[in-house]
PDB file of C-alpha atoms and ligand atoms in Angstrom:
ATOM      1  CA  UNK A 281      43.197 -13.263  33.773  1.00 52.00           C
ATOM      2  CA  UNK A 282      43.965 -14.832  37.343  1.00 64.00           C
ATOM      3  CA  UNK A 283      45.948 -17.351  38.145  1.00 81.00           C
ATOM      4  CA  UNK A 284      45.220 -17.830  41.814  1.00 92.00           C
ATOM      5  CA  UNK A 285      42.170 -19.569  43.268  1.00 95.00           C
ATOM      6  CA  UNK A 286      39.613 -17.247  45.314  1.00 96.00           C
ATOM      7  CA  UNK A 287      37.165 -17.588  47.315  1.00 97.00           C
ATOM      8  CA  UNK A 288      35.210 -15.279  49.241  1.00 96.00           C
ATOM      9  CA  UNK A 289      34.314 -15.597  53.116  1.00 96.00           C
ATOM     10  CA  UNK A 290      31.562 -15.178  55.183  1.00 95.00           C
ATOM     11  CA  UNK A 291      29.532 -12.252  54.904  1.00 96.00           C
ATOM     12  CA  UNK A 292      32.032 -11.008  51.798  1.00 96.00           C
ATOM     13  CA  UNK A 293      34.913  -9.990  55.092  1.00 98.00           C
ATOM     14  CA  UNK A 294      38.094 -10.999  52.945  1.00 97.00           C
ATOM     15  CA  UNK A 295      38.945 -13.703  50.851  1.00 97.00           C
ATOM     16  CA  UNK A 296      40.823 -16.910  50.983  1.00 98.00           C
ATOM     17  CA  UNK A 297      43.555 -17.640  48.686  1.00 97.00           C
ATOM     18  CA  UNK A 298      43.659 -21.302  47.688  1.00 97.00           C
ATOM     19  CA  UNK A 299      46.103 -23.864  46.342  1.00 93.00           C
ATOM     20  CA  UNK A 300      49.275 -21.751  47.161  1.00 95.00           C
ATOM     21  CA  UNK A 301      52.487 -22.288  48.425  1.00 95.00           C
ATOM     22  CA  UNK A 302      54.072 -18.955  49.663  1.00 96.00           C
ATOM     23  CA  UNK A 303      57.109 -20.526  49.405  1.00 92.00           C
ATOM     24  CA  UNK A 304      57.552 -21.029  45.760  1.00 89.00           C
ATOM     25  CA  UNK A 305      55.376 -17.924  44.544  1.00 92.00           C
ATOM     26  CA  UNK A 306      56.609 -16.162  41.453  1.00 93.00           C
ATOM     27  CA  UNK A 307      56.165 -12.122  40.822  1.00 93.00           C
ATOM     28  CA  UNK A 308      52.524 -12.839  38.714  1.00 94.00           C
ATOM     29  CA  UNK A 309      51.440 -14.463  41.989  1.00 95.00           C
ATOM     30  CA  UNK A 310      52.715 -11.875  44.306  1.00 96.00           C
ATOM     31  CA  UNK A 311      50.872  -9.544  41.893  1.00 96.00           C
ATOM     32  CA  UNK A 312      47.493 -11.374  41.868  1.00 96.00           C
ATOM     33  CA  UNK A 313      47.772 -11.885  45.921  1.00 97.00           C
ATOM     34  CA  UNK A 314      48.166  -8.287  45.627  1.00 96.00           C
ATOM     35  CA  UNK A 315      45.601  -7.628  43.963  1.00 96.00           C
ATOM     36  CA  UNK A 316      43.405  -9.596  45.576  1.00 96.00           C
ATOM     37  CA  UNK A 317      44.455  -8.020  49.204  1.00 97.00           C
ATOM     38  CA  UNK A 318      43.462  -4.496  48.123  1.00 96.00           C
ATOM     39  CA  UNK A 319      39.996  -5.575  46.425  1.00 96.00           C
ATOM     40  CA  UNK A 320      39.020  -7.920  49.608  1.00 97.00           C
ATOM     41  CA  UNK A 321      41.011  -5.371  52.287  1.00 98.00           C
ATOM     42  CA  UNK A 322      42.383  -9.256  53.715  1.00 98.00           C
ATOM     43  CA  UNK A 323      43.276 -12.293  52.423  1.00 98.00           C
ATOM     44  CA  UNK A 324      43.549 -15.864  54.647  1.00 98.00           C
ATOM     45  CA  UNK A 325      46.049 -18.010  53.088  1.00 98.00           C
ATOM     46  CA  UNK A 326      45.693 -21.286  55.052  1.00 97.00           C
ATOM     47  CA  UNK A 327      48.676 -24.191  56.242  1.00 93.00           C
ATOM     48  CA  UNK A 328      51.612 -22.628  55.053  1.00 97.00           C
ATOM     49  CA  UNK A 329      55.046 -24.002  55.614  1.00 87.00           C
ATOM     50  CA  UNK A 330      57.127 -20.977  56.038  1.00 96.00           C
ATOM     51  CA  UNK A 331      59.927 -20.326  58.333  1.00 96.00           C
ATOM     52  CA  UNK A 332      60.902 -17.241  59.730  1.00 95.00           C
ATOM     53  CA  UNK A 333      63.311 -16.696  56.377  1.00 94.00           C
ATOM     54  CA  UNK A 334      60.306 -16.962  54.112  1.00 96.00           C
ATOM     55  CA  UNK A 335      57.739 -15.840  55.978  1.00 97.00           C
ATOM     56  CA  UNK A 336      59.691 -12.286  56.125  1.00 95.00           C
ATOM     57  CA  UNK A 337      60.825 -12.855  52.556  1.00 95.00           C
ATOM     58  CA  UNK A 338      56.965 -12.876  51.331  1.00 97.00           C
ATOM     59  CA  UNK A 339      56.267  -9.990  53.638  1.00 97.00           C
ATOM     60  CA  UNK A 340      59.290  -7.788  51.821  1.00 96.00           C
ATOM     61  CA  UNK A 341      57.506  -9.199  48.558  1.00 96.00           C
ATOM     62  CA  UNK A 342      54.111  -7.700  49.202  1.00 96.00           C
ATOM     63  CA  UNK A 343      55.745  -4.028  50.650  1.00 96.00           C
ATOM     64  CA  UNK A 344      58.979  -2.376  53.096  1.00 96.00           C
ATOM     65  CA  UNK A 345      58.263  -4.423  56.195  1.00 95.00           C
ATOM     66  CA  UNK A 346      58.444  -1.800  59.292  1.00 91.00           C
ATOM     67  CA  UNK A 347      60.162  -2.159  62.517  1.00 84.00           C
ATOM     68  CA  UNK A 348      56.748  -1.755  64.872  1.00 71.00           C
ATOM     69  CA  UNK A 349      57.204   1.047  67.606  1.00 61.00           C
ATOM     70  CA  UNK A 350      56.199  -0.898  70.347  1.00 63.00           C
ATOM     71  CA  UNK A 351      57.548  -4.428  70.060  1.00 67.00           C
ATOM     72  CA  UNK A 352      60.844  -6.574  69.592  1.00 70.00           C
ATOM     73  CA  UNK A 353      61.759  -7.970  67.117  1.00 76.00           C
ATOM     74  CA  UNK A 354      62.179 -11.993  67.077  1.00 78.00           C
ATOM     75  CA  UNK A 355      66.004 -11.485  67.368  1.00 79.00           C
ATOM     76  CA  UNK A 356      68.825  -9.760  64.725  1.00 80.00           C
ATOM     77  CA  UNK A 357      68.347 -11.970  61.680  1.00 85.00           C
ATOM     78  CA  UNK A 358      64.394 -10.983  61.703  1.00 91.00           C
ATOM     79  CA  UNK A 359      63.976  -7.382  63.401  1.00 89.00           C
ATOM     80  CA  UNK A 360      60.539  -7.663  61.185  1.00 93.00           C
ATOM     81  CA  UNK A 361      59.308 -10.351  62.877  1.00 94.00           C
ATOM     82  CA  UNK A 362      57.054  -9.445  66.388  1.00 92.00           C
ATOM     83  CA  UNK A 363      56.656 -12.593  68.417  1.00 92.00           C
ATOM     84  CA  UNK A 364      53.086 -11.914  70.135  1.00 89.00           C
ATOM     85  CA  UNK A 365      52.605 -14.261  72.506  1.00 88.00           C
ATOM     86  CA  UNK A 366      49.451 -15.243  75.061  1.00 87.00           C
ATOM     87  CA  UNK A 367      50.762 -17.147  77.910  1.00 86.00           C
ATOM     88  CA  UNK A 368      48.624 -19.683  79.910  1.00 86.00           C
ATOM     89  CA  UNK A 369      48.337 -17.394  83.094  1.00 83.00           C
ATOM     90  CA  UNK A 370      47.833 -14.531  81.700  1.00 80.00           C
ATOM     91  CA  UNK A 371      44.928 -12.720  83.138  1.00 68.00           C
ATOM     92  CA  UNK A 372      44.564  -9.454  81.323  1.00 64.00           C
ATOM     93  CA  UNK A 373      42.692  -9.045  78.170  1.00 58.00           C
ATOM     94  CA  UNK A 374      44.942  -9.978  75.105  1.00 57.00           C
ATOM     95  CA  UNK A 375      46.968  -7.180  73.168  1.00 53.00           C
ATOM     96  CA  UNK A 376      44.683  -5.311  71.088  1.00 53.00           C
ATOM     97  CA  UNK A 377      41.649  -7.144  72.118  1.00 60.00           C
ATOM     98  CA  UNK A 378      37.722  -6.045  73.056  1.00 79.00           C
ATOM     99  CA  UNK A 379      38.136  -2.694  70.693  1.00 93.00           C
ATOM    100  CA  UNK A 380      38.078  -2.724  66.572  1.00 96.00           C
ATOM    101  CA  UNK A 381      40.727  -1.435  64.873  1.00 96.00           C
ATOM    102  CA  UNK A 382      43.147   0.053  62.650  1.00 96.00           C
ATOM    103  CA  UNK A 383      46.688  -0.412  63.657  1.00 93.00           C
ATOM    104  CA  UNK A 384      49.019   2.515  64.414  1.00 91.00           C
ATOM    105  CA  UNK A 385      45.952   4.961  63.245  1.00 95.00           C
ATOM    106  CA  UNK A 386      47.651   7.196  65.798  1.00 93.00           C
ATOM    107  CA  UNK A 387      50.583   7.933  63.749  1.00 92.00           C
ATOM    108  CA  UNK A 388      50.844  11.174  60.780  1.00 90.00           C
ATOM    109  CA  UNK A 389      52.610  10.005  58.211  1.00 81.00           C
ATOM    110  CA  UNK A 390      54.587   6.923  57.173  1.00 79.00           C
ATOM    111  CA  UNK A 391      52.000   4.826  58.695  1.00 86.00           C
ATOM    112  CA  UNK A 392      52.724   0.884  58.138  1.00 88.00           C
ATOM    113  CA  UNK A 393      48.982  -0.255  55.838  1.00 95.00           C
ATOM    114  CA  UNK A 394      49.221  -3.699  56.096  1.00 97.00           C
ATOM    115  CA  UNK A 395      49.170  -6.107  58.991  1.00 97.00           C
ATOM    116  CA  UNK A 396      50.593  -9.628  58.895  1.00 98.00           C
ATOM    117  CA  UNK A 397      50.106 -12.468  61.166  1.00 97.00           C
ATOM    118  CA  UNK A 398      50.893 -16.019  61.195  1.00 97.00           C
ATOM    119  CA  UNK A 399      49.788 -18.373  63.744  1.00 97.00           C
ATOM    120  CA  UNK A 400      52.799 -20.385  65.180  1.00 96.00           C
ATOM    121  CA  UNK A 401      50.760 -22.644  68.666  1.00 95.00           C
ATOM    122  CA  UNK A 402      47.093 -22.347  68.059  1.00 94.00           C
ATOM    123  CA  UNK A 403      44.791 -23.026  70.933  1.00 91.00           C
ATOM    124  CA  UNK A 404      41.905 -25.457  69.914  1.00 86.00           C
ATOM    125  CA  UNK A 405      38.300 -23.453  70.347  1.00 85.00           C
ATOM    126  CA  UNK A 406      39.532 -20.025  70.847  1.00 88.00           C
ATOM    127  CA  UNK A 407      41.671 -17.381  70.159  1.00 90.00           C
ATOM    128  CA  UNK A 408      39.824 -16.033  66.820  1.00 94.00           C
ATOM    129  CA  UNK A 409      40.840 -12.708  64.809  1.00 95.00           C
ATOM    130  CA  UNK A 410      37.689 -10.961  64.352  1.00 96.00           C
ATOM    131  CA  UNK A 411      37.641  -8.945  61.444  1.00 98.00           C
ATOM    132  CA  UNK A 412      35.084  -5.807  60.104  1.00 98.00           C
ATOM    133  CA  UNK A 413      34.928  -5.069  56.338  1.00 98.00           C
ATOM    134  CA  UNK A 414      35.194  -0.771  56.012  1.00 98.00           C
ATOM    135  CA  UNK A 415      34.045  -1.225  52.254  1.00 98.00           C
ATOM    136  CA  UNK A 416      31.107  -3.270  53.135  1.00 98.00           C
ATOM    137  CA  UNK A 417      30.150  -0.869  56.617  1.00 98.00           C
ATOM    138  CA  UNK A 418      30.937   1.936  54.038  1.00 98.00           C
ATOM    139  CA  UNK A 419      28.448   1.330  51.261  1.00 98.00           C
ATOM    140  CA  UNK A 420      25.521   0.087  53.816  1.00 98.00           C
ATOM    141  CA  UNK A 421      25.905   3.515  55.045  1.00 98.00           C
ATOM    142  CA  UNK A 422      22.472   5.441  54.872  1.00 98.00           C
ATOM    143  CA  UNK A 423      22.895   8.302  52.195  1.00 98.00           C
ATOM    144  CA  UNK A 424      22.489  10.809  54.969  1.00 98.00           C
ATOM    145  CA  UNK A 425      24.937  10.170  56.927  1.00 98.00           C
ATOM    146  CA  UNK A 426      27.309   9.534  54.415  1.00 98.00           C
ATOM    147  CA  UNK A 427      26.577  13.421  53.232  1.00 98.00           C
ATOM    148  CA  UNK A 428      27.004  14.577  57.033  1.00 98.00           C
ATOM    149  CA  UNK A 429      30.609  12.411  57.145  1.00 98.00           C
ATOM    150  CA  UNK A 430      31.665  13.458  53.551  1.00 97.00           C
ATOM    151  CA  UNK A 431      34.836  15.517  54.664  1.00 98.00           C
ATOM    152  CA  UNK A 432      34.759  14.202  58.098  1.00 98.00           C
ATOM    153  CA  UNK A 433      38.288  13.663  59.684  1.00 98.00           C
ATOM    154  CA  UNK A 434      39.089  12.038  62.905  1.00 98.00           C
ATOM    155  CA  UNK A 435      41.526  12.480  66.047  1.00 97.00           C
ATOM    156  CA  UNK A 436      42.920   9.329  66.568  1.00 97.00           C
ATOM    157  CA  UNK A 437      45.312   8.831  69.780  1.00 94.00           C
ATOM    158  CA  UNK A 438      47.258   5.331  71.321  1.00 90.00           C
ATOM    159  CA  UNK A 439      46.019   7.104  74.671  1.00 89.00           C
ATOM    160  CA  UNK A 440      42.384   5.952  73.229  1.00 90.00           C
ATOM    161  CA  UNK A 441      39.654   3.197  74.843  1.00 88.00           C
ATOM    162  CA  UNK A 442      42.394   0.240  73.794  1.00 86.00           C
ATOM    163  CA  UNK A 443      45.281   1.882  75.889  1.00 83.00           C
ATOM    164  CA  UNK A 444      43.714   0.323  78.790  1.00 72.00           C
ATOM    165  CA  UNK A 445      45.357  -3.143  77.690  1.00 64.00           C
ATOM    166  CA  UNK A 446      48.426  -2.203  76.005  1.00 61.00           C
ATOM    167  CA  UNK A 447      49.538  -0.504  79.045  1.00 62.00           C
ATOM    168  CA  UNK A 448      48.852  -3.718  80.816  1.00 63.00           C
ATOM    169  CA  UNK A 449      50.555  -5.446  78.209  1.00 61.00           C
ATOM    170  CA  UNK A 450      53.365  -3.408  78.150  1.00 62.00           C
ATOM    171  CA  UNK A 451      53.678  -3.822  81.684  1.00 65.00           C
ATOM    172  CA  UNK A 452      54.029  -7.546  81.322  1.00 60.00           C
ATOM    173  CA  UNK A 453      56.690  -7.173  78.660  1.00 63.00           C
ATOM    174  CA  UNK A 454      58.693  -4.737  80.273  1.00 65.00           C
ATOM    175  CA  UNK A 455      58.345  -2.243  77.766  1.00 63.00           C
ATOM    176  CA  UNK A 456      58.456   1.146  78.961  1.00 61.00           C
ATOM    177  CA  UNK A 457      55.637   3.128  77.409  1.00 60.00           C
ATOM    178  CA  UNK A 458      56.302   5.982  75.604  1.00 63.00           C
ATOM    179  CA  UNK A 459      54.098   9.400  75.494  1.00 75.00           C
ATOM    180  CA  UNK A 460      50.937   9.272  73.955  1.00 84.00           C
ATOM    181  CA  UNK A 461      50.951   9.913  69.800  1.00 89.00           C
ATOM    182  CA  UNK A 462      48.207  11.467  67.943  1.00 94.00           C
ATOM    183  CA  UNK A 463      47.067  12.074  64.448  1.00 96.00           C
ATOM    184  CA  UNK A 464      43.926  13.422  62.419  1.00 97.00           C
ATOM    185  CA  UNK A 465      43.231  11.682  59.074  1.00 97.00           C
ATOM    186  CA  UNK A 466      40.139  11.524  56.714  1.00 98.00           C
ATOM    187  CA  UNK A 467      37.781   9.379  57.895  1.00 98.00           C
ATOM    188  CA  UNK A 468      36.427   7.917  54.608  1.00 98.00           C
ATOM    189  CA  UNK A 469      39.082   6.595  52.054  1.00 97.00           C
ATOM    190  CA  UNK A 470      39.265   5.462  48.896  1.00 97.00           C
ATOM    191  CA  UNK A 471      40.779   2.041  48.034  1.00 95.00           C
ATOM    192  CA  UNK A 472      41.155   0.100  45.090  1.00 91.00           C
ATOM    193  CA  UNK A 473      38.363   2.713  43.801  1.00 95.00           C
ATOM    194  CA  UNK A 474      35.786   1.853  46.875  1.00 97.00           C
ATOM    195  CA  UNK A 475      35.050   3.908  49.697  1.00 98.00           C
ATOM    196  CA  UNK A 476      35.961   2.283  53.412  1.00 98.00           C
ATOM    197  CA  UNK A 477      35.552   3.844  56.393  1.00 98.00           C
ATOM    198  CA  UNK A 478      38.671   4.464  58.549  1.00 98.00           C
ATOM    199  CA  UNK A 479      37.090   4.815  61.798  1.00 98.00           C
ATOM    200  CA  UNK A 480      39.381   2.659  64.283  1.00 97.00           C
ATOM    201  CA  UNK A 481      37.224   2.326  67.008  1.00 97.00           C
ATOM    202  CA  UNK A 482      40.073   1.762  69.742  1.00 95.00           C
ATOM    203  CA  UNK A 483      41.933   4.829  69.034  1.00 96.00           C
ATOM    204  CA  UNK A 484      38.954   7.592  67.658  1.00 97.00           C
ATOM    205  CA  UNK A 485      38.507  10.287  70.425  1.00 97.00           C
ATOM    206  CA  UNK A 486      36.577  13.115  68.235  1.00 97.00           C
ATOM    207  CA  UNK A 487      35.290  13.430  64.698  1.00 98.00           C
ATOM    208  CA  UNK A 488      35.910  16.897  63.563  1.00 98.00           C
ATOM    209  CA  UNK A 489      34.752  18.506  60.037  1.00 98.00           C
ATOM    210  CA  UNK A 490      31.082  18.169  61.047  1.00 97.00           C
ATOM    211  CA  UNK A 491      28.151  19.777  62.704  1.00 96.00           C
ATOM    212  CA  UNK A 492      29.378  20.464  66.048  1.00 95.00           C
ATOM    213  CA  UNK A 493      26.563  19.385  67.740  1.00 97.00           C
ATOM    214  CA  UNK A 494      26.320  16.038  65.837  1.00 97.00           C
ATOM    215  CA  UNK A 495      30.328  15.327  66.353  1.00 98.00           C
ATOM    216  CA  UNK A 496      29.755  12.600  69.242  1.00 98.00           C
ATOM    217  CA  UNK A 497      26.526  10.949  67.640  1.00 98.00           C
ATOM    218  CA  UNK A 498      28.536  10.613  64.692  1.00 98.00           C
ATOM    219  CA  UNK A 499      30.942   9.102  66.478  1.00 98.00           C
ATOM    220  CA  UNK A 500      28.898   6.827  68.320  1.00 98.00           C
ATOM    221  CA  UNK A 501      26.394   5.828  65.320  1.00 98.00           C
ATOM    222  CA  UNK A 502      29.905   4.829  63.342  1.00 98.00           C
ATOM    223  CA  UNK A 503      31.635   2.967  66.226  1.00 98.00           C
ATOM    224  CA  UNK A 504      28.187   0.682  66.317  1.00 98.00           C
ATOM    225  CA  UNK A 505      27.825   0.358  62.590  1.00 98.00           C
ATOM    226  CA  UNK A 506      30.971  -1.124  62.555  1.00 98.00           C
ATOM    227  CA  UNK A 507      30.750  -3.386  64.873  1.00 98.00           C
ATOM    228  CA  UNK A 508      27.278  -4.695  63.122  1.00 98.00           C
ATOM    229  CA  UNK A 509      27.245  -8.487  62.534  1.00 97.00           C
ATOM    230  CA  UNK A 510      26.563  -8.284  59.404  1.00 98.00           C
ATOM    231  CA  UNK A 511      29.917  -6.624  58.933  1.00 98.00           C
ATOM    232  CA  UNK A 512      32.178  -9.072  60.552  1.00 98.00           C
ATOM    233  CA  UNK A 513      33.695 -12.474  60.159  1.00 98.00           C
ATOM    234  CA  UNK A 514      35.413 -14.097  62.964  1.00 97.00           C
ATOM    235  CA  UNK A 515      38.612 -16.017  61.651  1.00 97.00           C
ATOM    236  CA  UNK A 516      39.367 -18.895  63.021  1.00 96.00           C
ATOM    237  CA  UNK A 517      43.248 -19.737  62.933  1.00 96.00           C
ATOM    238  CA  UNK A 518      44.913 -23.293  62.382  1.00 96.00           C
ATOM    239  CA  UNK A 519      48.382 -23.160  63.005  1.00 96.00           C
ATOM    240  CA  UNK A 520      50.810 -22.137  59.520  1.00 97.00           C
ATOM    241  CA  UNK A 521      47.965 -19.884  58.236  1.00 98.00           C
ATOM    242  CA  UNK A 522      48.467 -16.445  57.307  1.00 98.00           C
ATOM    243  CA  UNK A 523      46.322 -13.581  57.517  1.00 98.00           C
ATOM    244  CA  UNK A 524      47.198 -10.595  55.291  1.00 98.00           C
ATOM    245  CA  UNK A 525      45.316  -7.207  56.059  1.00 98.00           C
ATOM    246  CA  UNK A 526      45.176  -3.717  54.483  1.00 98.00           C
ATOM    247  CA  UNK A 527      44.709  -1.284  57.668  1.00 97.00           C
ATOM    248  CA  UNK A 528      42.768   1.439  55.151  1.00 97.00           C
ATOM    249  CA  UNK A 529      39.885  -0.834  54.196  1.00 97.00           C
ATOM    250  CA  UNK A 530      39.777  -3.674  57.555  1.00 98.00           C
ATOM    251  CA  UNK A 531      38.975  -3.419  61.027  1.00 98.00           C
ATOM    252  CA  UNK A 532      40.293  -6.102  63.282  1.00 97.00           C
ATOM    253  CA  UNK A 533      40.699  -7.246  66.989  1.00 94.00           C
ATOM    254  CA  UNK A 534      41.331 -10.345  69.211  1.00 90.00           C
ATOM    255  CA  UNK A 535      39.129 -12.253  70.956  1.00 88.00           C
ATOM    256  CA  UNK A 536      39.182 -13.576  74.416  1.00 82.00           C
ATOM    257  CA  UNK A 537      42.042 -16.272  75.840  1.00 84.00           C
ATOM    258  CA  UNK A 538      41.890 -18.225  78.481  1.00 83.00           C
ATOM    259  CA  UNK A 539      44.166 -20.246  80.384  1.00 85.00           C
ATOM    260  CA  UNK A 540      46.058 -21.597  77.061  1.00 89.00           C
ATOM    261  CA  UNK A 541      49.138 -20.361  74.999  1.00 91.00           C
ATOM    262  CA  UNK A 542      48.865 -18.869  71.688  1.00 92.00           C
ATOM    263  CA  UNK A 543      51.853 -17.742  70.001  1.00 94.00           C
ATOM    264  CA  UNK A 544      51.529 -15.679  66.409  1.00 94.00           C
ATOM    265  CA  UNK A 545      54.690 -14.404  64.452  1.00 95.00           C
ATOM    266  CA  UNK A 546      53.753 -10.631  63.229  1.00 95.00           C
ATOM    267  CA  UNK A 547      55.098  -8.365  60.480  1.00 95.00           C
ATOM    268  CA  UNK A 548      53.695  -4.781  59.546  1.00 94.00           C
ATOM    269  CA  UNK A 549      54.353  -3.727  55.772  1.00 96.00           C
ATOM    270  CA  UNK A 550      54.531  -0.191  54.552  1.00 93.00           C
TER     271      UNK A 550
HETATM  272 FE1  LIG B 522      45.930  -4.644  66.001  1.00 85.63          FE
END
């Protein structure tokens, strides 16, 4: 039995969670949301009314919030809380924008699986989260190429095709960048009893574990499949909502800003 509302949303990319207030949620609703994250891979929860408090309360509900390697935190009272931030003159491409991905996919062990953001100043018109379903690019799969990827694993690196703009990013925030990190993991994963791809587009340099000669088209077939239409759904945010993401079974990246300020509060949950 479930005692949250559901519905799904377009092209089956996640699911919205209806009729809740995240600030009054008891452990059977944490459990359902749960639930309902790692069958749908992420969840919108729209208009919230959390502040910083409760929005990092929820976040320890659902998991062990992480300190994220490459950002500040908001200040001492929430070190969980990343305050990503597009400013109005900002001309490079937006952090973690033009590449699909799987966050911190470049780390061995201990990585943090779920992704949290909620928007704080929403621009009108732009500014979407674009999301790709894994389970969905997964079973559309053709049977052959599922056989050929079967024990595939791949070499994932922060040096890969989205470096380009967090180093510019960085730059901007006066972070200095540390040395590249690197890690090989299993390509196709099990969640929740489905199979998802784990392909991270932005990070994947080389798919090892398979023909030799059919390593880079491989590579290249997956990178497109994923990036299918059929595949994605493009959220658009309204300030207070919450997206809720499960980093195994969801691809995600920004879109394009221009010339306005969008500020988003972040937490990543182990
Ligand atoms: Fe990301």
């Amino acid at each position: 039995m479930t005692n949250i509302s559901i519905t799904n949303s377009k092209n089956n990319v996640g699911a919205y969670i209806n009729d809740i207030d995240l600030k009054n949620v008891d452990q059977n609703k944490v459990a359902e949301i749960k639930k309902a994250l790692n069958k749908f891979g992420v969840i919108f929860i729209k208009e919230q009314n959390l502040d910083p408090e409760s929005y990092q309360n929820f976040a320890k509900s659902i998991g062990q919030p992480v300190i994220y390697p490459r950002l500040k935190g908001l200040d001492e009272k929430f070190p969980f809380i990343n305050v990503i931030e597009r400013k109005p003159d900002d001309k490079n491409l937006s952090f973690g924008s033009s590449w699909l991905h799987q966050d911190t996919s470049y780390l061995a062990d201990e990585r943090p699986r779920y992704t949290m953001l909620m928007g704080i100043e929403i621009p009108g018109g732009q500014g979407n989260t674009i999301f790709s379903s894994g389970f969905n690019a997964y079973e559309k799969l053709p049977a052959e190429i599922k056989d050929k990827i079967k024990d595939a694993t791949g070499i994932f690196s922060s040096a890969g095709p989205i470096s380009v703009t967090r180093l510019e990013r960085e730059k901007e925030m006066g972070i200095k960048s540390s040395e590249s990190m690197e890690a090989e993991h299993p390509i196709v994963k099990t969640v929740n009893g489905k199979k998802t791809l784990y392909v991270s587009p932005g990070h994947l340099m080389k798919i090892k574990n398979v023909e030799e000669k059919e390593a880079d088209y491989l590579k290249d077939y997956l990178i497109n499949h994923v990036n299918k239409e059929e595949f994605i759904f493009s959220y658009e945010w309204s300030k207070n909502d919450i997206c809720l993401w499960d980093n195994l079974s969801i691809l995600h990246m920004a879109s394009e800003i221009k010339n306005c300020k969008r500020v988003m509060y972040r937490i990543t949950i182990k």
